[in-house]
Coordinates of C-alpha atoms (C1' of nucleotides) in Angstrom, one line a residue:
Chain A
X526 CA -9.8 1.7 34.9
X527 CA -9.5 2.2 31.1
X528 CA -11.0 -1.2 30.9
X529 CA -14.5 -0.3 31.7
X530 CA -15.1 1.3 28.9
X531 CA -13.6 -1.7 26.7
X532 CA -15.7 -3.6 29.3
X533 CA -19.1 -2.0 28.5
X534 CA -18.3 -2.2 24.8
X535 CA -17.7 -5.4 25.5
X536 CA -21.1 -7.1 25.9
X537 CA -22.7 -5.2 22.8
X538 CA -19.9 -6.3 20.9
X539 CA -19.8 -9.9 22.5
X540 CA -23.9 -10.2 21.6
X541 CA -23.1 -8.9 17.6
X542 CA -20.6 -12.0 17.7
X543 CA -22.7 -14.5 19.2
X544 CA -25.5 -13.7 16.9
X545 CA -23.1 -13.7 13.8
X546 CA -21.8 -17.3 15.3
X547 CA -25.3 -18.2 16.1
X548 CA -27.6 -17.3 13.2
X549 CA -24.6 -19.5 10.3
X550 CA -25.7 -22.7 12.3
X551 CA -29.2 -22.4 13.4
X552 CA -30.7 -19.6 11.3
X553 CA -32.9 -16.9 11.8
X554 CA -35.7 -18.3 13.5
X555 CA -33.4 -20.9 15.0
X556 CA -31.8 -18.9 17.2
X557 CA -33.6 -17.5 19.8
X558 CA -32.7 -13.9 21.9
X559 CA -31.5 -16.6 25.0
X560 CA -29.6 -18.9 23.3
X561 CA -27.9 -15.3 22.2
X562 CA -27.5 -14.3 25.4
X563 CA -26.4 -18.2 27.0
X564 CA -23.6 -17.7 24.3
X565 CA -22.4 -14.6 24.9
X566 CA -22.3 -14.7 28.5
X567 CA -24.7 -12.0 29.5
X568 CA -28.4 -12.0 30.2
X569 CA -31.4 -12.2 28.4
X570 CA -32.4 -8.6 29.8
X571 CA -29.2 -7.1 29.2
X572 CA -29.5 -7.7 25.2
X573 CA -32.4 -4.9 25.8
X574 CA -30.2 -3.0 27.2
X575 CA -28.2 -2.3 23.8
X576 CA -30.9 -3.3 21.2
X577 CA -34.7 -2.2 20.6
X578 CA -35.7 -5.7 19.7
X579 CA -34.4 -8.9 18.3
X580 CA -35.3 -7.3 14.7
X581 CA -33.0 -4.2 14.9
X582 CA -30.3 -6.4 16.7
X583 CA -30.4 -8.3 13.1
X584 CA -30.3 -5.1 11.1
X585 CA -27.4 -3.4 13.1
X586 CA -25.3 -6.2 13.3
X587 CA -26.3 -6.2 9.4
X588 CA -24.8 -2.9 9.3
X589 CA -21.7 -3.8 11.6
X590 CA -20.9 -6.4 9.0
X591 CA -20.8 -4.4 6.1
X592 CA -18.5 -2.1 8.0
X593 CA -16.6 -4.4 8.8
X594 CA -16.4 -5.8 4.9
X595 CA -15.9 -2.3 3.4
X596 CA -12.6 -2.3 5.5
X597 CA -11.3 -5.1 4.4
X598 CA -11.9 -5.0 0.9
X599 CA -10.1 -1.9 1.2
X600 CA -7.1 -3.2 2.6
X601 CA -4.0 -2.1 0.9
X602 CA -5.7 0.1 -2.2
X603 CA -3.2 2.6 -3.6
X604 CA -4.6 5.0 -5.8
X605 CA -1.3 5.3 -8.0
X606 CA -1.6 1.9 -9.4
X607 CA -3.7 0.6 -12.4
X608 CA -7.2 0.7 -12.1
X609 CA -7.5 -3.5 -13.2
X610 CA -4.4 -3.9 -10.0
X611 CA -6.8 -2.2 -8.1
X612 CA -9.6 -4.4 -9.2
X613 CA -7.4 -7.5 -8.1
X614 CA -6.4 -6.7 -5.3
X615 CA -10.1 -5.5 -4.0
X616 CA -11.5 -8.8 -5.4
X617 CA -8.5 -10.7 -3.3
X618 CA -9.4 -9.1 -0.4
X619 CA -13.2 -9.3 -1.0
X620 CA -12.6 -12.8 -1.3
X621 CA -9.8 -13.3 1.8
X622 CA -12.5 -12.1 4.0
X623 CA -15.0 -14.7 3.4
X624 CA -12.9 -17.3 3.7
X625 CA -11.6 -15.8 7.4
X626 CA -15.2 -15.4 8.4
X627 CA -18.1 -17.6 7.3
X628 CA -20.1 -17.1 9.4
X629 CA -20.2 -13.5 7.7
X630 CA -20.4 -14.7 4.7
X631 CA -23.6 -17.1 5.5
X632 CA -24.9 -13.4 7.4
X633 CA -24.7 -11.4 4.5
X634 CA -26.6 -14.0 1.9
X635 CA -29.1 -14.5 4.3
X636 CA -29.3 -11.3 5.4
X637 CA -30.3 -10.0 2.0
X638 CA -33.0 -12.4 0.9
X639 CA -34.7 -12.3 3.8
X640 CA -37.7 -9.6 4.0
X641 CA -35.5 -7.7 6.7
X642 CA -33.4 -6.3 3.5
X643 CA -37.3 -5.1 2.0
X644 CA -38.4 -3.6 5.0
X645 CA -35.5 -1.8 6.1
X646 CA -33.9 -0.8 2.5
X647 CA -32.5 2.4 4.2
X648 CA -30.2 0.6 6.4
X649 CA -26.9 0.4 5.0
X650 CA -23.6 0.8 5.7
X651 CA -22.3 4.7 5.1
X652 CA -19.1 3.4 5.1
X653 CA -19.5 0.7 2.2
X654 CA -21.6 3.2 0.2
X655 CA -18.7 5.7 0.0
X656 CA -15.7 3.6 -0.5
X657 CA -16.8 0.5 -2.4
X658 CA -19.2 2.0 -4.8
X659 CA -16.8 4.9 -5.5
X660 CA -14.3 2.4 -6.8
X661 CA -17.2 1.1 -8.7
X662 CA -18.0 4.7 -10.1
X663 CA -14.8 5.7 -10.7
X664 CA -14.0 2.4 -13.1
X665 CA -17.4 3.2 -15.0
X666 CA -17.1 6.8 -15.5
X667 CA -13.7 5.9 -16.8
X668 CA -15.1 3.2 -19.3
X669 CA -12.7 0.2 -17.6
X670 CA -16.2 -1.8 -17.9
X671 CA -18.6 -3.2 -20.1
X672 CA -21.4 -0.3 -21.1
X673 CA -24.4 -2.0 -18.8
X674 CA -26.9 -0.7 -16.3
X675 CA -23.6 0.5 -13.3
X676 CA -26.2 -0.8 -11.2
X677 CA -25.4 -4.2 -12.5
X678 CA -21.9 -4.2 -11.8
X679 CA -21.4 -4.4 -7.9
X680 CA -23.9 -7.8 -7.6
X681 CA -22.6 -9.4 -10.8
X682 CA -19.2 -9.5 -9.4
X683 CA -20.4 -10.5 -6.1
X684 CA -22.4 -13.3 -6.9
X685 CA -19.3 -14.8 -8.7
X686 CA -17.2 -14.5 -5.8
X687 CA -20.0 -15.9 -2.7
X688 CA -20.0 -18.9 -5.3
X689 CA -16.3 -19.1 -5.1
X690 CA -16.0 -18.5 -1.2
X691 CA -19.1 -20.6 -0.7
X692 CA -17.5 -23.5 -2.7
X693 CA -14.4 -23.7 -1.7
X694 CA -16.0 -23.5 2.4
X695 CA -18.5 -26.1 1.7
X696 CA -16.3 -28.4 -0.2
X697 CA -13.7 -27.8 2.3
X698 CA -10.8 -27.1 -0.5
X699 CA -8.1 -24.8 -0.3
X700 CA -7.8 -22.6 -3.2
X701 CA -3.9 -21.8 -4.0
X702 CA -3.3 -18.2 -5.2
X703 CA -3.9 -19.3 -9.4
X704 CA -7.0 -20.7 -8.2
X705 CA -8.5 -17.4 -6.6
X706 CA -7.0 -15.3 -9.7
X707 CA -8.7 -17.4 -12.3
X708 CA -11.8 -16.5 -10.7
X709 CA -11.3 -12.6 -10.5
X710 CA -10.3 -13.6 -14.5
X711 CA -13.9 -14.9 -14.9
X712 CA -15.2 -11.8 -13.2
X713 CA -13.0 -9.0 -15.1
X714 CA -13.1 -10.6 -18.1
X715 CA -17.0 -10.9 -18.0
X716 CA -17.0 -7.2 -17.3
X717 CA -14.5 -5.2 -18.5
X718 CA -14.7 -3.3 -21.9
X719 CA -14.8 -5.8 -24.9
X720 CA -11.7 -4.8 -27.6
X721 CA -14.0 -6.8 -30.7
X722 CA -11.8 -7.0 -33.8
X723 CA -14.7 -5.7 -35.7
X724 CA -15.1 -2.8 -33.9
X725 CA -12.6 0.3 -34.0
X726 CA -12.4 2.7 -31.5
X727 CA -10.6 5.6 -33.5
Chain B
X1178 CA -56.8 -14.6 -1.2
X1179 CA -57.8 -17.8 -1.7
X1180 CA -55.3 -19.8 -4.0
X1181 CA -57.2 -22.6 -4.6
X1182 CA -59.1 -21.1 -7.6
X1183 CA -58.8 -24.6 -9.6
X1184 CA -59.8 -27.6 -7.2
X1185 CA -59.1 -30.1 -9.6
X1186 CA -55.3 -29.1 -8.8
X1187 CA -55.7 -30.2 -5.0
X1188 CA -55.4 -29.0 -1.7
X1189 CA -51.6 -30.2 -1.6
X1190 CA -50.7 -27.9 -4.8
X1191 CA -52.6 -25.2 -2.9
X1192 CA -50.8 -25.5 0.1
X1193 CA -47.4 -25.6 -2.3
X1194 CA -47.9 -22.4 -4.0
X1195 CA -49.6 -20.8 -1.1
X1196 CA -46.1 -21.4 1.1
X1197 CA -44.3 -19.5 -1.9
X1198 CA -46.3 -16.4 -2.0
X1199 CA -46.0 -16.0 1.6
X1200 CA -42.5 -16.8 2.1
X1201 CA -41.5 -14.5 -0.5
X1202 CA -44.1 -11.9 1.6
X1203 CA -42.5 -12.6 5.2
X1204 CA -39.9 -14.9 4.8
X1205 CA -39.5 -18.5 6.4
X1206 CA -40.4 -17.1 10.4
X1207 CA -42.5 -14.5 9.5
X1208 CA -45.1 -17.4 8.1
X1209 CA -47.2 -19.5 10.4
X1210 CA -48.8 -22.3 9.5
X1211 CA -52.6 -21.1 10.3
X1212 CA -51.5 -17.9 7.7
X1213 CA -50.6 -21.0 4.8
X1214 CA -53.8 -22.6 5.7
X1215 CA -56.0 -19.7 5.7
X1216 CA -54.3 -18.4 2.3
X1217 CA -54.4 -21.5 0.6
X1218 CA -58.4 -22.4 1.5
X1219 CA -57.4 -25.5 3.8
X1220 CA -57.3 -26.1 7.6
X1221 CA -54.4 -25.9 9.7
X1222 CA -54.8 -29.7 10.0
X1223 CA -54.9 -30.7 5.9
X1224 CA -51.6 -29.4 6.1
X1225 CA -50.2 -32.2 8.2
X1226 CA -52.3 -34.9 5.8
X1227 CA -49.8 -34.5 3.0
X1228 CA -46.4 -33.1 5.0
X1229 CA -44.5 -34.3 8.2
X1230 CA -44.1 -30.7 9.3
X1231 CA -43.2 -27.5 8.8
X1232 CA -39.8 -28.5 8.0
X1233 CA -40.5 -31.3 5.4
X1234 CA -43.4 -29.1 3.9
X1235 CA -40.3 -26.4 2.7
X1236 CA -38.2 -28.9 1.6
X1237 CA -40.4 -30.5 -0.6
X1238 CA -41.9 -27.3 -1.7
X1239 CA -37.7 -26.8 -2.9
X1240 CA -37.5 -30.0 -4.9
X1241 CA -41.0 -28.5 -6.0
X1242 CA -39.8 -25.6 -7.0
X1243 CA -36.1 -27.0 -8.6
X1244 CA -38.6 -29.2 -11.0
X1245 CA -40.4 -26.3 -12.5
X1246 CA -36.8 -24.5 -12.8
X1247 CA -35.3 -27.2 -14.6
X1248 CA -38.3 -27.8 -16.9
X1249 CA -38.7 -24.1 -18.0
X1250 CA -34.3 -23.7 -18.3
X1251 CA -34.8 -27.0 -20.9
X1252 CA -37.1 -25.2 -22.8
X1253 CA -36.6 -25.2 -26.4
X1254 CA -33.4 -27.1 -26.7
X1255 CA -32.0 -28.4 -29.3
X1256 CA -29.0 -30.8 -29.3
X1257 CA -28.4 -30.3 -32.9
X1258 CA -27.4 -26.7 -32.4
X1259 CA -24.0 -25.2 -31.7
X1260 CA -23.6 -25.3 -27.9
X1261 CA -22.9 -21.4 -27.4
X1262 CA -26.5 -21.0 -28.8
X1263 CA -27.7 -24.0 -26.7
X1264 CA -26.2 -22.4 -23.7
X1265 CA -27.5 -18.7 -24.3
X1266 CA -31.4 -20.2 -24.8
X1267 CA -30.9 -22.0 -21.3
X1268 CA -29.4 -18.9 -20.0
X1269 CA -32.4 -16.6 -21.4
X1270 CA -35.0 -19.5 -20.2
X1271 CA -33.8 -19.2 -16.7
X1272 CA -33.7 -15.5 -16.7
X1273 CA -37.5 -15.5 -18.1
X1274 CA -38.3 -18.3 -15.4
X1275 CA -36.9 -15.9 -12.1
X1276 CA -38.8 -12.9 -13.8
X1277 CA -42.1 -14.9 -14.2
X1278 CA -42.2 -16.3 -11.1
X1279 CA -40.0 -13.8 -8.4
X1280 CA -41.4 -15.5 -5.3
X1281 CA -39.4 -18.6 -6.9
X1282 CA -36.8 -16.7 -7.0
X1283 CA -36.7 -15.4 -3.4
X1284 CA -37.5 -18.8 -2.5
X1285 CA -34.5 -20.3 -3.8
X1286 CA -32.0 -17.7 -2.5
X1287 CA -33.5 -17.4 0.6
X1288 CA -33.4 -21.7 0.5
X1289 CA -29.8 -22.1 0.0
X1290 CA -28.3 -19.8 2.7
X1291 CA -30.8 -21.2 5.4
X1292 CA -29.5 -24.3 7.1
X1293 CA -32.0 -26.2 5.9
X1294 CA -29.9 -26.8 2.4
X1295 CA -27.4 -27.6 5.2
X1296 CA -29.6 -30.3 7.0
X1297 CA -31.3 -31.7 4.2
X1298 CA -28.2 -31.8 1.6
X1299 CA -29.6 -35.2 0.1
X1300 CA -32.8 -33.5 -1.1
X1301 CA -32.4 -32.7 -4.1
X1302 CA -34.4 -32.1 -7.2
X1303 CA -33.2 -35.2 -9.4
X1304 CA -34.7 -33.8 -12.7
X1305 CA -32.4 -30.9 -12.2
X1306 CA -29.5 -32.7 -11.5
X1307 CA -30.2 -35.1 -14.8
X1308 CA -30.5 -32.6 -17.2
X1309 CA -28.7 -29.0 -16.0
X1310 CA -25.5 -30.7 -14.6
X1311 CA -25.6 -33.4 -17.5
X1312 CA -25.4 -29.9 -19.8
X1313 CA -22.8 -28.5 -18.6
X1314 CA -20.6 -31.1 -18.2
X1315 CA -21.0 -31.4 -21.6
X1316 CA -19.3 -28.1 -22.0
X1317 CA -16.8 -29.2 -19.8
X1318 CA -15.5 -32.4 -21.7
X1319 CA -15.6 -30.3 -24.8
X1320 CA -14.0 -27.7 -23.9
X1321 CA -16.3 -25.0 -24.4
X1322 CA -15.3 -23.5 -21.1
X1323 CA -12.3 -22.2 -19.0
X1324 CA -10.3 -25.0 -16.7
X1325 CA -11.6 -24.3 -13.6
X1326 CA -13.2 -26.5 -11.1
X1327 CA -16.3 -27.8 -13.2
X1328 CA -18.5 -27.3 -9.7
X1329 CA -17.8 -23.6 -10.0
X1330 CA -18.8 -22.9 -13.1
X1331 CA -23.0 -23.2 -12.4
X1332 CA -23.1 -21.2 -9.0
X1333 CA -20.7 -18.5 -11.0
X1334 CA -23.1 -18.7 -13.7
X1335 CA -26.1 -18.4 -11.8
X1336 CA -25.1 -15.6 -9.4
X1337 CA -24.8 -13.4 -12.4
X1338 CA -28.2 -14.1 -13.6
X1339 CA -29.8 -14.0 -10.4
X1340 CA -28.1 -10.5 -9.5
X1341 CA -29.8 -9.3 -13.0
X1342 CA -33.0 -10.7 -12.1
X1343 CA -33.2 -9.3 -8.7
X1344 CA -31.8 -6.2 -10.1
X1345 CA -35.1 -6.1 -12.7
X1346 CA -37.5 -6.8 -10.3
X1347 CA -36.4 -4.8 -7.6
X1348 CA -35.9 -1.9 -9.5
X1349 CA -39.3 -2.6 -11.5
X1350 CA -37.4 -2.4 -14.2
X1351 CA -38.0 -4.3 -18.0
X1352 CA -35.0 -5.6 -19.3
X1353 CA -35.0 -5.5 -22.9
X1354 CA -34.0 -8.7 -25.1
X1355 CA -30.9 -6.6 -26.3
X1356 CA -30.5 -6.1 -22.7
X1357 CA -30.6 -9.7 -21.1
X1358 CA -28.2 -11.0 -24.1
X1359 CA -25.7 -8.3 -22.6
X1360 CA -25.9 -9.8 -19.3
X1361 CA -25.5 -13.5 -20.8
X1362 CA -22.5 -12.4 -22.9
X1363 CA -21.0 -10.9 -19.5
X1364 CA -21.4 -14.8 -18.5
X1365 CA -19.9 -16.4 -21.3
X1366 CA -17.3 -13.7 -21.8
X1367 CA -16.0 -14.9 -18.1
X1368 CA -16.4 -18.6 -18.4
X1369 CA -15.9 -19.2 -22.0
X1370 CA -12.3 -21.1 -23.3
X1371 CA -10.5 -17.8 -23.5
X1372 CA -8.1 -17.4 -26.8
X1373 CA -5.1 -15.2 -25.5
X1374 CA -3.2 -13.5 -28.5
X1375 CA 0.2 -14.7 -26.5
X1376 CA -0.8 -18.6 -26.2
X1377 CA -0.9 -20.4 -29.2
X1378 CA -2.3 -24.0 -29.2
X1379 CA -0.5 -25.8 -32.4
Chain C
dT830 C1' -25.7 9.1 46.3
dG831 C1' -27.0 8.9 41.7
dT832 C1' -26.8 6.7 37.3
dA833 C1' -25.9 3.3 34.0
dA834 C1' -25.2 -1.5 33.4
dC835 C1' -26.8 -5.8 34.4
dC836 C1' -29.5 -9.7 35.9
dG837 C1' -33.0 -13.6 35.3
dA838 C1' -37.5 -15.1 36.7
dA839 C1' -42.1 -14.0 35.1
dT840 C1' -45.4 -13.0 31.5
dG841 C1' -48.2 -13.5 27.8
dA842 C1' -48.7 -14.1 23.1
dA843 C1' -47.7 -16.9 19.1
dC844 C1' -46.9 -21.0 17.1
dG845 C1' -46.4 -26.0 15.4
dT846 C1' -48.7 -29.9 16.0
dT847 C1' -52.4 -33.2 17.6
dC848 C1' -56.7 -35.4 17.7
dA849 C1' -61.5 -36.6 18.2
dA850 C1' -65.1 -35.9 15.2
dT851 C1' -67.2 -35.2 10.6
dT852 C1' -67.6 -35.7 5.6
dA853 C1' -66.7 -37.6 0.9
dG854 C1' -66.3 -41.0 -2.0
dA855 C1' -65.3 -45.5 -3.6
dA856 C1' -66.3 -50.4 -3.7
dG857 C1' -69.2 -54.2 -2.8
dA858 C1' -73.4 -56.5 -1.8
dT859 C1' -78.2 -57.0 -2.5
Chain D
dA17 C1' -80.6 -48.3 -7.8
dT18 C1' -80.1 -48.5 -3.0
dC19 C1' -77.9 -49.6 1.0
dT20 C1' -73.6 -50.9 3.6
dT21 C1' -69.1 -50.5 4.8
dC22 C1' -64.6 -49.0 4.8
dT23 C1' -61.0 -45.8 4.0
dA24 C1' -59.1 -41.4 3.0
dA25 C1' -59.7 -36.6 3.3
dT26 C1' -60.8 -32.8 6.1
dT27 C1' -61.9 -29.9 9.9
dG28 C1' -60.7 -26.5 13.7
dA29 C1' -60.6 -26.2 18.6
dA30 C1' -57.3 -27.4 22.1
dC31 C1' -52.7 -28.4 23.8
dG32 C1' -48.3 -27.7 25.2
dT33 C1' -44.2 -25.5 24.1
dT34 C1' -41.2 -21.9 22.9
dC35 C1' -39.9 -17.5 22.7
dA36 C1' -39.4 -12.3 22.7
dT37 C1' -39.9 -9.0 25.8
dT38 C1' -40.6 -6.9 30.4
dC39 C1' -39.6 -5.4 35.0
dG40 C1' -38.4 -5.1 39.7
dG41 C1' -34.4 -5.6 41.9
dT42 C1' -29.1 -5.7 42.2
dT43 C1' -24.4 -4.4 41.3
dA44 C1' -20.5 -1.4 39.6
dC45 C1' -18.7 2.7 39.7
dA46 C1' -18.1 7.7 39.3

DNA sequence: TGTAACCGAATGAACGTTCAATTAGAAGAT
DNA sequence: ATCTTCTAATTGAACGTTCATTCGGTTACA
């Protein structure tokens, strides 16, 4: 009885997998609305049923993504501990959850070069928005980074860590626990605030 | 509309750079092969004179593409010059390459996370292998950079420079030279051999 | 009995590719 | 120079397939 509900959820939910699954091995244009729906077990009409089109299918299960990212990275943050532990263990996180899903990971590159991103800039996740770039805020406004464009900050660091979570998938490697940490070094120490011996900060 | 301004450059350059502009317009699906025939000057059947398909034409139009990159990134170099300023001309050359030319840019990114790169992994731009990877494995043996995984180091580079680029042209934006040489020194701050005050090499 | 979920064959438009026909140009012969 | 011949380049209508979407009907359930 309490299972219908799960039930119904269930096929909307089972059709954002299948597409996730779907789109890392065949692409966009390779996968078509009934091999989404062969997958997932439902039929091709009852895709329609849940979403417009095949084109906002892409960009809510775009959204549901990020949603489901913004969780993760936030996974254990405490607020009482330094801001670079913070950093670390966001970036861990960040990282941990490309590695458990790929086929996210392949999503979300795609996802953003593709003219979907440029025609629907609006549709974001809320929930990344508020969490992740507050941390983000927070460490400019209290000069923990470099003096450059804020703007700059969130896809710098990202692009360093797909490139890690990309290589270590492709190459089939498993990074130990020194290994991830030397990249977050590349990342902070590219970014944080530069102590130069020739300048003094009185 | 009509690409092929300069006929002495042939219907198969058109059909090259006509691909580009469009793909960067509506993405790899969202172009037809009557829309690259019409916008290069050509018919729907010259196309298939000089590729296999559809699928061959983008590939090649990526090794295309690589070559220019790793010409215009070589720009300027000169081996007689310490390698930090080596690396930050290559660095700024690739940066003014993405800006010049953004549909190369989308290309590329767009290229990479499409299973294409994953089909075709043999294809290649061997120019760019030659001289880029032949540079920073330079770097490498000498010690220039930090001990990581020498296969991380150019995706880690290059997802920093791309975010900046992206972030330029999407926010129609001009980065000035003071500007760019921030966003390189964020790269080699992370990469570079780092000398920690608590490790001493004798 | 009413409504929402669901089905899957049918539809029609879009697309990659083919091909018979035409043109351009080069090479050779006279 | 002119004509002949051969090949490569080019054309675009036609073909066959694929695919997103629709819709009339069915089921589940409240």
């Amino acid at each position: 009885m309490n299972v219908q509900l799960e039930d119904n959820y269930g096929k909307r939910e089972a059709v954002l997998k299948s597409t996730l699954a779907l789109i890392k091995e065949y692409g966009f244009h390779g996968t078509p609305m009934s091999m989404i729906a062969k997958h997932a077990g439902v039929a091709a009409g009852t895709i329609y049923h849940y979403f417009d089109s095949k084109e906002t299918l892409i960009v809510e299960l775009y959204i549901h993504v990020k949603d489901r990212l913004a969780k993760a990275i936030l996974v254990y943050d405490d607020k009482k501990l330094p801001y670079k532990d913070r950093f670390f263990n966001l970036m861990i996180n960040q990282y941990n959850f490309y590695i458990e899903n790929p086929d996210a990971l392949v999503f979300l590159e795609q996802y953003v070069n593709s003219p979907f991103a440029k025609n629907y800039p609006e549709k974001e996740s809320q929930l990344f928005i508020d969490k992740v770039h507050t941390f983000f805020n927070y460490g400019i406004e209290n000069a923990y980074f470099r003096n450059i464009d804020p703007r700059l900050l969130a896809p710098t660091v990202k692009g360093t860590l797909v490139a890690a979570a990309n290589f270590q998938l492709s190459e089939h490697i498993v990074f130990s626990k020194e290994d991830l940490i030397e990249v977050i070094n590349i990342v902070w120490d590219g970014i944080k605030r530069q102590n130069l011996q020739h300048i003094q900060y009185p």
